[in-house]
Amino acid sequence: MAVEEEGIRVFQSVRIKIGEAKNLPSYPGPTKMRDCYCTVNLDQEEVFRTKIVEKSLCPFYGEDFYCEIPRNFRHLSFYIFDRDVFRRDSIMGKVAILKEDLQKYNNRETWFQVQHVDANSEVQGKVHLELRLSEVITDTGVICHKLAVRVLECRGLPIVNGQCDPYATVTLLGPTRTESKKTKVRKKTNNPQFDEVFYFEVTKPSSYNKKSHFEIEEDDVDKMEVRVDLWNASNLKFGDEFLGELKIPLKVLRQSSCYDAWYLLQPRDNGKSCKPEDIGSLRLNVVYTEDHVFPSEYYNCLRDLLLKSGDVEPVSASAAHVLGEVCREKQEAAIPLVRLFLHYGKIVPFISSIANAEVNRTQDPNTIFRGNSLTSKCIDETMKLAGMHYLQVTLKPIIDEICELHKPCEIDPVKLKDGENLETNKENLKNYVDQIFNVITKSGVSCPTVMCDIFFSLRESAAKRFQDDPDVRYTAVSSFIFLRFFAPAILSPNLFQLSPHHPDPQTSRTLTLISKTIQTLGSLSKSKSVSISNENLNV
């Protein structure tokens, strides 16, 4: 998705490496340690969450995240949370970077001071209001003044915990009175259309029966105001979330009986001033990119030149290969190339061509496709785009079972928890590996055609190049399907849409053990670290 800018489409993306945090405040208890994780937010919308690092005040994450940004935003924020098993996880602090400041830190390892977070200050968005003061004659003939507050709409409200069900409360505040009214809840939108009108009696009829049109005591006007609060209707037991407020003094109606304007939501004024305190720091590397794209006809010649790359001999002279060579990161070339060739149905001949050239350059069959070449990056990207549904039908049922049942699978005696049995854990791990390995080996009919065609080409090229090695035709394929596709998806299911968030530490450890075993089985080799595959697991 893109942002339109005078006929030019602006594509925004961000690539982030979350390194580590240091010197976080200790827990006010005997252990003093915390279980910390970090979230990445566009304004108030969470788009990524790291793993939980247990019992540490200096947690190391070492996680990478890439996101295409579909809308305008003001802040890129990082929140550090302390997990609480019994209550809502608490926010320890945040790092917030203004969009216009991202270029200052672009692609540089930077330590950012963690700032204090007040939940009432985390606001964004704006509200469209109309205020109208009217003179009303009652049934008894006396005159009073009524205020009509029309809440029309809001824009850009934050998305809280994946949802936004906003409503507004409108309150008339005076020296001796407070009167509140509430809009209906608007479901699943952060740009709600309310268009609701609320009426408030500003003056008492008995006090103003002789006054002329809009003649209100000045002291009363100066002391009265309208406050509008925005809330997210939450289903959680902790109550609705505050989204922001605004206050409008009634004296704005002195010059005109009607006042119509947009207002930016403001933090709640609680009268407290927070002293700056040292609550740690967070190491980040942020790469923010804006691609300004002209209409497609500007690129017709370049597109046609790239699409001919699979037919060029030698392929190293083709436009696509040259593009891969001039890009500092192969991934930067692989992503657009794969999308282009997939769209025009030419991905298989292109990858076959560059893969065959790489195989012919390889001297040792044990190192085939092991580098971060343009070929390997293009195949990785193709599997991500074409194979997501394949992962869903193959792995998701077992991943869900692992996450729900929390069976212990630790096989390192040093890491066993109290009450765990090593033999039971080995059996649990064996059962999970059996299930996953069997479902993978029987999933051929579900594998996307484009992936099958690419793997066939890899197998033929490897077998022709290394005719004396009977296994190379299999390792050439398994190095991708196991090591670069299934194993990473098992290790980090949240990155492959197999789970909504990073698994808890115990589940993450289980998935790590399964992933390592699957990698070893896929590479048709033995290693000391996973020799349990043959000796103990019998798979």
Coordinates of C-alpha atoms in Angstrom, one line a residue:
M1 CA 0.0 0.0 0.0
A2 CA 1.2 3.5 -0.8
V3 CA 0.7 7.1 0.2
E4 CA -0.3 9.3 -2.7
E5 CA 1.7 12.5 -3.2
E6 CA 0.8 14.6 -6.3
G7 CA 0.6 11.7 -8.6
I8 CA 3.7 10.0 -7.2
R9 CA 3.2 7.0 -5.0
V10 CA 5.3 6.9 -1.9
F11 CA 6.1 3.5 -0.5
Q12 CA 7.4 3.5 3.1
S13 CA 9.2 0.7 4.9
V14 CA 11.4 0.3 7.9
R15 CA 14.0 -2.4 8.8
I16 CA 14.9 -2.6 12.5
K17 CA 17.4 -4.5 14.5
I18 CA 16.5 -4.5 18.2
G19 CA 19.8 -5.2 19.9
E20 CA 19.7 -5.1 23.7
A21 CA 18.6 -3.0 26.7
K22 CA 20.8 -2.1 29.6
N23 CA 20.3 -1.0 33.2
L24 CA 16.6 -1.3 33.4
P25 CA 15.1 -0.6 36.8
S26 CA 15.0 -3.6 39.1
Y27 CA 11.8 -5.2 40.3
P28 CA 10.7 -4.1 43.8
G29 CA 11.0 -7.6 45.2
P30 CA 13.5 -10.2 46.5
T31 CA 14.6 -11.4 43.0
K32 CA 14.9 -7.9 41.5
M33 CA 15.0 -9.5 38.0
R34 CA 12.4 -8.9 35.3
D35 CA 11.0 -10.9 32.3
C36 CA 11.2 -8.3 29.6
Y37 CA 10.1 -8.0 26.0
C38 CA 10.0 -5.1 23.5
T39 CA 7.3 -4.0 21.1
V40 CA 7.6 -1.9 17.9
N41 CA 4.8 0.6 17.4
L42 CA 3.7 2.9 14.6
D43 CA 2.2 5.7 16.8
Q44 CA 0.1 3.5 19.2
E45 CA -0.3 0.5 16.9
E46 CA 1.8 -2.5 17.7
V47 CA 3.4 -4.1 14.7
F48 CA 6.0 -6.4 16.2
R49 CA 6.9 -8.0 19.5
T50 CA 10.2 -9.6 20.5
K51 CA 10.7 -12.8 22.5
I52 CA 10.6 -12.6 26.3
V53 CA 14.0 -12.6 28.0
E54 CA 13.6 -13.9 31.5
K55 CA 15.3 -12.8 34.7
S56 CA 17.4 -10.0 33.3
L57 CA 17.8 -6.2 33.7
C58 CA 20.0 -6.2 30.6
P59 CA 18.0 -8.3 28.1
F60 CA 19.6 -9.2 24.8
Y61 CA 17.1 -9.6 21.9
G62 CA 19.1 -9.6 18.7
E63 CA 16.0 -9.6 16.5
D64 CA 15.4 -8.2 13.1
F65 CA 12.1 -6.8 11.8
Y66 CA 10.9 -5.5 8.4
C67 CA 7.6 -3.7 7.9
E68 CA 6.0 -2.0 4.9
I69 CA 4.1 1.0 6.3
P70 CA 0.7 1.6 4.7
R71 CA -0.1 5.0 6.1
N72 CA 1.3 8.2 7.5
F73 CA 2.6 8.2 11.0
R74 CA 4.2 10.6 13.5
H75 CA 6.3 8.4 15.8
L76 CA 8.2 5.1 15.6
S77 CA 8.1 3.9 19.2
F78 CA 9.7 1.0 21.1
Y79 CA 8.0 0.0 24.4
I80 CA 9.8 -2.2 27.0
F81 CA 7.4 -4.4 29.0
D82 CA 7.7 -6.4 32.1
R83 CA 5.7 -9.6 31.9
D84 CA 3.3 -10.3 34.7
V85 CA 1.7 -13.7 35.0
F86 CA -1.2 -12.6 37.2
R87 CA -1.9 -9.0 36.0
R88 CA -1.6 -7.0 32.8
D89 CA 2.0 -6.6 31.7
S90 CA 3.5 -3.3 32.8
I91 CA 5.2 -0.8 30.6
M92 CA 8.7 0.0 32.0
G93 CA 9.5 2.7 29.4
K94 CA 9.8 3.7 25.8
V95 CA 11.9 5.1 23.0
A96 CA 10.0 7.4 20.6
I97 CA 11.5 8.7 17.4
L98 CA 9.7 11.3 15.3
K99 CA 9.3 10.4 11.7
E100 CA 11.3 13.5 10.6
D101 CA 14.2 12.5 12.9
L102 CA 14.6 8.9 11.5
Q103 CA 17.2 10.0 9.0
K104 CA 19.5 11.2 11.8
Y105 CA 19.9 7.6 13.0
N106 CA 19.5 5.8 9.6
N107 CA 21.5 2.5 9.5
R108 CA 23.6 3.3 12.6
E109 CA 23.8 1.4 15.9
T110 CA 22.5 3.9 18.4
W111 CA 21.9 3.8 22.1
F112 CA 18.6 5.6 23.0
Q113 CA 17.6 6.6 26.6
V114 CA 14.5 4.9 27.7
Q115 CA 11.8 7.5 28.7
H116 CA 9.2 7.2 31.4
V117 CA 5.7 6.4 30.1
D118 CA 2.5 7.8 31.6
A119 CA -0.5 5.9 30.2
N120 CA -2.6 9.1 30.2
S121 CA -0.1 10.8 28.0
E122 CA 0.0 8.2 25.2
V123 CA -2.4 10.0 22.8
Q124 CA -2.9 10.6 19.1
G125 CA -5.6 11.6 16.7
K126 CA -8.0 14.5 16.3
V127 CA -11.7 15.3 16.9
H128 CA -14.2 17.3 14.9
L129 CA -16.6 19.3 17.1
E130 CA -19.3 21.9 16.7
L131 CA -20.5 24.0 19.6
R132 CA -23.7 26.1 19.4
L133 CA -25.2 28.3 22.1
S134 CA -29.0 28.8 21.7
E135 CA -31.6 30.8 23.5
V136 CA -34.6 28.7 24.4
I137 CA -38.1 29.8 25.6
T138 CA -39.6 27.3 28.0
D139 CA -43.3 26.3 28.3
T140 CA -43.6 28.8 31.1
G141 CA -42.3 31.6 28.9
V142 CA -39.0 32.1 30.6
I143 CA -35.7 32.2 28.6
C144 CA -32.7 30.0 29.2
H145 CA -29.5 29.2 27.3
K146 CA -28.7 25.8 26.1
L147 CA -25.4 24.5 24.7
A148 CA -25.4 22.0 21.9
V149 CA -22.2 19.9 21.5
R150 CA -22.0 18.0 18.2
V151 CA -19.3 15.3 18.0
L152 CA -19.0 14.7 14.3
E153 CA -16.0 12.4 13.8
C154 CA -12.4 11.4 14.8
R155 CA -9.4 10.6 12.8
G156 CA -6.2 8.7 13.5
L157 CA -7.1 7.2 16.8
P158 CA -4.6 4.6 18.2
I159 CA -5.2 0.9 17.7
V160 CA -5.0 -0.7 21.2
N161 CA -4.2 -4.4 21.6
G162 CA -5.1 -5.0 17.9
Q163 CA -8.5 -3.2 18.0
C164 CA -10.2 0.2 18.3
D165 CA -13.8 0.4 19.5
P166 CA -14.0 4.1 20.4
Y167 CA -16.6 6.2 22.1
A168 CA -16.6 9.8 23.4
T169 CA -17.8 11.3 26.6
V170 CA -18.9 15.0 26.6
T171 CA -18.8 16.8 30.0
L172 CA -19.9 20.3 30.9
L173 CA -17.8 21.6 33.8
G174 CA -18.7 24.5 36.0
P175 CA -17.8 25.9 39.4
T176 CA -20.6 23.9 41.1
R177 CA -21.7 21.4 38.5
T178 CA -20.6 18.5 36.3
E179 CA -22.8 16.9 33.7
S180 CA -21.6 14.1 31.4
K181 CA -23.1 12.4 28.3
K182 CA -21.7 9.6 26.1
T183 CA -21.8 8.6 22.5
K184 CA -22.5 5.1 21.1
V185 CA -19.5 2.8 20.7
R186 CA -18.2 2.6 17.1
K187 CA -16.8 -0.9 16.4
K188 CA -13.6 -1.7 14.7
T189 CA -12.5 1.7 13.4
N190 CA -9.9 4.3 14.4
N191 CA -11.7 6.9 12.2
P192 CA -15.2 6.8 13.8
Q193 CA -18.1 8.8 12.5
F194 CA -20.3 9.8 15.5
D195 CA -22.4 12.7 14.4
E196 CA -24.2 12.9 17.7
V197 CA -25.5 16.0 19.4
F198 CA -25.7 16.6 23.2
Y199 CA -27.6 19.4 24.9
F200 CA -26.7 21.1 28.2
E201 CA -28.5 23.8 30.1
V202 CA -26.0 26.5 30.6
T203 CA -28.2 29.0 32.6
K204 CA -31.1 28.5 34.9
P205 CA -34.4 29.9 33.5
S206 CA -35.3 31.7 36.7
S207 CA -32.1 33.7 36.7
Y208 CA -32.2 34.8 33.1
N209 CA -35.9 35.5 32.2
K210 CA -35.2 39.2 31.6
K211 CA -31.9 38.9 29.8
S212 CA -31.5 39.5 26.1
H213 CA -30.2 37.2 23.4
F214 CA -26.9 35.4 24.6
E215 CA -26.5 37.8 27.5
I216 CA -24.8 35.5 30.0
E217 CA -22.9 36.5 33.2
E218 CA -19.3 36.9 32.3
D219 CA -18.0 35.2 35.4
D220 CA -20.0 32.1 34.6
V221 CA -18.7 31.9 31.1
D222 CA -15.1 32.2 32.2
K223 CA -15.5 29.3 34.6
M224 CA -17.3 26.9 32.4
E225 CA -15.8 24.6 29.9
V226 CA -16.6 21.5 27.7
R227 CA -14.4 18.5 28.0
V228 CA -14.4 15.7 25.5
D229 CA -12.7 12.4 26.4
L230 CA -12.1 9.6 23.9
W231 CA -12.1 6.0 25.1
N232 CA -11.5 2.5 23.7
A233 CA -14.2 0.1 24.8
S234 CA -12.2 -2.8 26.1
N235 CA -13.4 -6.3 26.9
L236 CA -10.6 -6.7 29.4
K237 CA -11.3 -6.7 33.1
F238 CA -8.9 -3.7 33.5
G239 CA -11.4 -1.2 32.1
D240 CA -11.6 1.0 29.0
E241 CA -8.4 2.6 27.7
F242 CA -8.0 6.4 27.7
L243 CA -7.3 7.7 24.2
G244 CA -7.1 11.4 24.8
E245 CA -9.1 14.5 25.7
L246 CA -9.6 18.1 24.9
K247 CA -11.0 21.1 26.8
I248 CA -12.8 24.1 25.3
P249 CA -13.7 27.1 27.4
L250 CA -17.2 28.4 26.7
K251 CA -15.8 32.0 26.3
V252 CA -15.0 31.0 22.7
L253 CA -18.7 31.5 22.0
R254 CA -18.7 35.2 23.0
Q255 CA -17.9 36.4 19.5
S256 CA -20.2 33.9 17.7
S257 CA -22.9 31.5 18.8
C258 CA -21.5 28.7 16.7
Y259 CA -17.9 27.3 16.8
D260 CA -16.8 24.5 14.5
A261 CA -13.2 23.2 14.5
W262 CA -10.8 20.2 14.5
Y263 CA -8.9 19.6 17.8
L264 CA -5.8 17.5 18.4
L265 CA -6.3 15.1 21.3
Q266 CA -4.3 16.1 24.3
P267 CA -2.8 14.1 27.3
R268 CA -4.8 14.0 30.5
D269 CA -3.8 16.8 32.8
N270 CA -3.3 15.1 36.2
G271 CA -1.4 18.0 37.7
K272 CA 1.7 15.8 38.3
S273 CA 5.2 16.6 37.0
C274 CA 7.5 13.7 36.4
K275 CA 11.2 14.2 37.2
P276 CA 13.4 12.7 34.6
E277 CA 15.0 9.5 35.8
D278 CA 17.5 7.0 34.5
I279 CA 15.5 3.9 33.5
G280 CA 18.0 2.4 31.2
S281 CA 18.8 2.5 27.5
L282 CA 18.0 0.5 24.3
R283 CA 20.3 -0.3 21.4
L284 CA 18.7 0.0 18.0
N285 CA 19.5 0.1 14.3
V286 CA 16.8 1.6 12.2
V287 CA 16.7 1.9 8.4
Y288 CA 13.7 3.9 7.2
T289 CA 13.1 4.1 3.5
E290 CA 10.8 6.1 1.3
D291 CA 10.5 5.0 -2.3
H292 CA 8.9 7.7 -4.6
V293 CA 7.4 5.8 -7.5
F294 CA 6.4 7.4 -10.8
P295 CA 3.5 6.0 -12.9
S296 CA 4.2 2.6 -14.4
E297 CA 4.8 3.8 -17.9
Y298 CA 8.0 5.5 -16.8
Y299 CA 9.5 2.1 -16.1
N300 CA 8.4 0.1 -19.2
C301 CA 11.9 0.0 -20.7
L302 CA 13.5 -1.1 -17.5
R303 CA 10.8 -3.7 -16.9
D304 CA 11.2 -5.2 -20.3
L305 CA 15.0 -5.3 -19.9
L306 CA 14.7 -7.1 -16.5
L307 CA 12.2 -9.7 -17.8
K308 CA 14.6 -10.8 -20.5
S309 CA 17.3 -11.7 -18.0
G310 CA 16.4 -15.4 -17.9
D311 CA 17.2 -15.7 -21.6
V312 CA 20.5 -13.8 -21.6
E313 CA 23.7 -15.8 -22.1
P314 CA 25.7 -15.6 -20.0
V315 CA 23.2 -14.7 -17.3
S316 CA 25.9 -12.7 -15.5
A317 CA 25.5 -10.1 -18.3
S318 CA 21.7 -9.7 -17.7
A319 CA 20.1 -6.6 -16.2
A320 CA 18.8 -8.5 -13.2
H321 CA 22.1 -10.1 -12.3
V322 CA 23.9 -6.7 -12.7
L323 CA 21.3 -5.2 -10.4
G324 CA 22.1 -7.8 -7.8
E325 CA 25.8 -7.1 -8.1
V326 CA 25.5 -3.3 -7.6
C327 CA 23.2 -3.5 -4.6
R328 CA 25.0 -3.5 -1.3
E329 CA 22.5 -6.0 0.2
K330 CA 21.4 -8.8 -2.1
Q331 CA 18.0 -8.7 -0.4
E332 CA 17.4 -5.2 -1.7
A333 CA 17.6 -6.5 -5.2
A334 CA 15.9 -9.9 -4.6
I335 CA 12.6 -8.5 -3.2
P336 CA 11.6 -6.4 -6.2
L337 CA 13.0 -8.9 -8.7
V338 CA 11.0 -11.8 -7.3
R339 CA 7.8 -9.8 -7.2
L340 CA 8.3 -8.6 -10.8
F341 CA 9.1 -12.1 -12.2
L342 CA 6.3 -13.7 -10.2
H343 CA 3.8 -11.2 -11.5
Y344 CA 4.8 -12.0 -15.1
G345 CA 5.1 -15.7 -14.6
K346 CA 8.8 -15.8 -15.3
I347 CA 10.3 -16.6 -11.9
V348 CA 11.1 -20.2 -12.7
P349 CA 13.3 -19.6 -15.8
F350 CA 15.0 -16.7 -14.2
I351 CA 15.9 -18.6 -11.0
S352 CA 16.9 -21.7 -13.0
S353 CA 19.3 -19.6 -15.0
I354 CA 21.1 -17.8 -12.1
A355 CA 21.0 -21.0 -10.0
N356 CA 22.7 -23.0 -12.8
A357 CA 25.4 -20.4 -13.2
E358 CA 26.1 -20.5 -9.4
V359 CA 26.2 -24.3 -9.4
N360 CA 28.7 -24.3 -12.2
R361 CA 30.9 -21.9 -10.2
T362 CA 30.8 -24.1 -7.1
Q363 CA 33.8 -26.4 -6.5
D364 CA 32.7 -28.3 -3.4
P365 CA 29.2 -30.0 -3.4
N366 CA 29.1 -29.5 0.4
T367 CA 28.9 -25.7 0.0
I368 CA 26.3 -25.6 -2.7
F369 CA 23.8 -22.7 -2.1
R370 CA 25.2 -22.1 1.3
G371 CA 26.2 -18.4 0.7
N372 CA 24.0 -15.3 0.7
S373 CA 24.0 -15.0 -3.1
L374 CA 21.4 -13.4 -5.3
T375 CA 20.2 -17.0 -6.1
S376 CA 19.6 -18.0 -2.5
K377 CA 18.0 -14.6 -1.6
C378 CA 15.6 -14.9 -4.6
I379 CA 14.6 -18.4 -3.7
D380 CA 14.1 -17.4 -0.1
E381 CA 11.9 -14.5 -1.1
T382 CA 9.9 -16.8 -3.6
M383 CA 9.3 -19.3 -0.8
K384 CA 8.1 -16.6 1.5
L385 CA 5.6 -15.2 -1.1
A386 CA 4.4 -18.4 -2.6
G387 CA 4.7 -20.8 0.3
M388 CA 2.9 -19.0 3.1
H389 CA -0.3 -21.0 2.7
Y390 CA 1.8 -24.2 2.4
L391 CA 3.3 -23.4 5.8
Q392 CA -0.2 -22.8 7.2
V393 CA -1.6 -26.2 6.2
T394 CA 1.6 -28.1 7.0
L395 CA 2.9 -26.7 10.3
K396 CA 0.2 -24.5 11.9
P397 CA -1.8 -27.3 13.5
I398 CA 1.3 -28.8 15.2
I399 CA 2.6 -25.3 16.2
D400 CA -0.7 -24.5 17.8
E401 CA -0.6 -27.8 19.8
I402 CA 2.9 -27.0 21.0
C403 CA 2.0 -23.5 22.1
E404 CA -1.2 -24.6 23.9
L405 CA 0.0 -27.8 25.7
H406 CA 3.4 -26.4 26.9
K407 CA 4.9 -29.9 27.2
P408 CA 8.4 -29.8 28.5
C409 CA 11.0 -30.9 26.0
E410 CA 14.3 -29.8 27.5
I411 CA 17.0 -32.4 27.0
D412 CA 19.9 -30.6 28.5
P413 CA 20.3 -32.0 32.1
V414 CA 21.7 -28.7 33.2
K415 CA 18.6 -26.8 32.1
L416 CA 16.0 -29.1 33.6
K417 CA 13.5 -27.4 35.9
D418 CA 12.4 -28.9 39.2
G419 CA 10.0 -31.7 38.7
E420 CA 10.9 -32.4 35.1
N421 CA 12.0 -35.9 34.0
L422 CA 14.7 -36.2 31.3
E423 CA 13.2 -39.3 29.7
T424 CA 9.7 -37.9 29.6
N425 CA 11.1 -34.7 28.0
K426 CA 12.9 -36.8 25.4
E427 CA 9.8 -38.7 24.6
N428 CA 7.8 -35.4 24.2
L429 CA 10.5 -34.0 21.9
K430 CA 10.6 -37.2 19.8
N431 CA 6.8 -37.2 19.4
Y432 CA 6.9 -33.6 18.1
V433 CA 9.8 -34.2 15.7
D434 CA 8.0 -37.3 14.4
Q435 CA 4.8 -35.4 13.8
I436 CA 6.5 -32.5 12.0
F437 CA 9.0 -34.6 10.0
N438 CA 6.1 -36.9 8.8
V439 CA 3.8 -34.1 7.9
I440 CA 6.7 -32.4 5.9
T441 CA 7.6 -35.6 4.0
K442 CA 4.0 -36.2 3.1
S443 CA 3.2 -32.6 2.1
G444 CA 4.3 -32.9 -1.6
V445 CA 0.8 -32.5 -3.0
S446 CA 0.4 -29.2 -1.0
C447 CA 3.7 -27.7 -2.2
P448 CA 3.1 -24.8 -4.6
T449 CA 3.8 -25.6 -8.2
V450 CA 6.3 -22.7 -8.6
M451 CA 8.4 -24.1 -5.7
C452 CA 8.3 -27.7 -7.1
D453 CA 9.5 -26.4 -10.5
I454 CA 12.4 -24.4 -8.9
F455 CA 13.4 -27.4 -6.8
F456 CA 13.4 -29.7 -9.9
S457 CA 15.7 -27.3 -11.7
L458 CA 18.0 -27.1 -8.7
R459 CA 18.2 -30.9 -8.5
E460 CA 19.0 -31.3 -12.2
S461 CA 21.7 -28.6 -12.2
A462 CA 23.4 -30.1 -9.1
A463 CA 23.2 -33.7 -10.4
K464 CA 24.7 -32.6 -13.8
R465 CA 27.5 -30.6 -12.1
F466 CA 28.5 -33.2 -9.5
Q467 CA 27.9 -36.5 -11.2
D468 CA 30.1 -38.5 -8.8
D469 CA 28.1 -37.4 -5.7
P470 CA 24.8 -39.3 -5.5
D471 CA 23.5 -37.2 -2.6
V472 CA 24.0 -33.7 -4.1
R473 CA 20.7 -33.7 -6.0
Y474 CA 18.9 -34.0 -2.6
T475 CA 21.1 -31.7 -0.5
A476 CA 20.7 -29.0 -3.1
V477 CA 16.9 -29.0 -2.5
S478 CA 17.0 -29.8 1.3
S479 CA 19.3 -26.8 1.9
F480 CA 16.3 -24.6 1.0
I481 CA 13.2 -26.6 1.9
F482 CA 14.5 -27.6 5.4
L483 CA 17.2 -25.1 6.3
R484 CA 15.7 -22.0 4.8
F485 CA 11.9 -22.7 4.9
F486 CA 10.6 -25.1 7.4
A487 CA 13.3 -24.7 10.1
P488 CA 13.1 -20.9 10.3
A489 CA 9.2 -21.1 10.4
I490 CA 9.4 -23.6 13.3
L491 CA 12.0 -21.5 15.1
S492 CA 10.1 -18.2 14.8
P493 CA 6.4 -18.9 13.9
N494 CA 5.4 -15.3 14.6
L495 CA 7.5 -14.2 11.6
F496 CA 5.6 -16.6 9.3
Q497 CA 2.1 -15.9 10.5
L498 CA 1.9 -19.2 12.3
S499 CA 1.3 -17.5 15.7
P500 CA 0.4 -13.9 16.6
H501 CA 3.3 -13.2 18.9
H502 CA 6.7 -14.6 19.8
P503 CA 6.3 -17.8 21.9
D504 CA 7.0 -17.8 25.7
P505 CA 10.5 -18.9 26.7
Q506 CA 9.6 -22.5 27.4
T507 CA 7.8 -22.9 24.1
S508 CA 10.6 -21.0 22.3
R509 CA 13.1 -23.5 23.7
T510 CA 11.0 -26.4 22.5
L511 CA 10.7 -25.0 19.0
T512 CA 14.5 -24.3 19.0
L513 CA 15.2 -28.0 19.7
I514 CA 12.7 -29.2 17.1
S515 CA 14.1 -26.7 14.5
K516 CA 17.7 -27.9 15.1
T517 CA 16.6 -31.5 14.7
I518 CA 14.7 -30.9 11.5
Q519 CA 17.7 -29.0 10.1
T520 CA 20.0 -31.9 10.8
L521 CA 17.6 -34.4 9.3
G522 CA 17.2 -32.2 6.3
S523 CA 20.9 -31.7 5.7
L524 CA 21.4 -35.5 5.9
S525 CA 24.3 -35.0 8.4
K526 CA 25.1 -35.8 12.0
S527 CA 26.3 -33.4 14.6
K528 CA 27.3 -33.7 18.2
S529 CA 24.8 -31.1 19.3
V530 CA 21.9 -33.1 17.9
S531 CA 23.1 -36.6 18.0
I532 CA 20.1 -37.3 20.1
S533 CA 18.2 -37.4 16.8
N534 CA 19.5 -40.9 16.1
E535 CA 20.4 -42.2 19.5
N536 CA 17.5 -41.1 21.7
L537 CA 14.8 -39.9 19.3
N538 CA 15.1 -42.8 16.8
V539 CA 13.9 -40.6 14.0

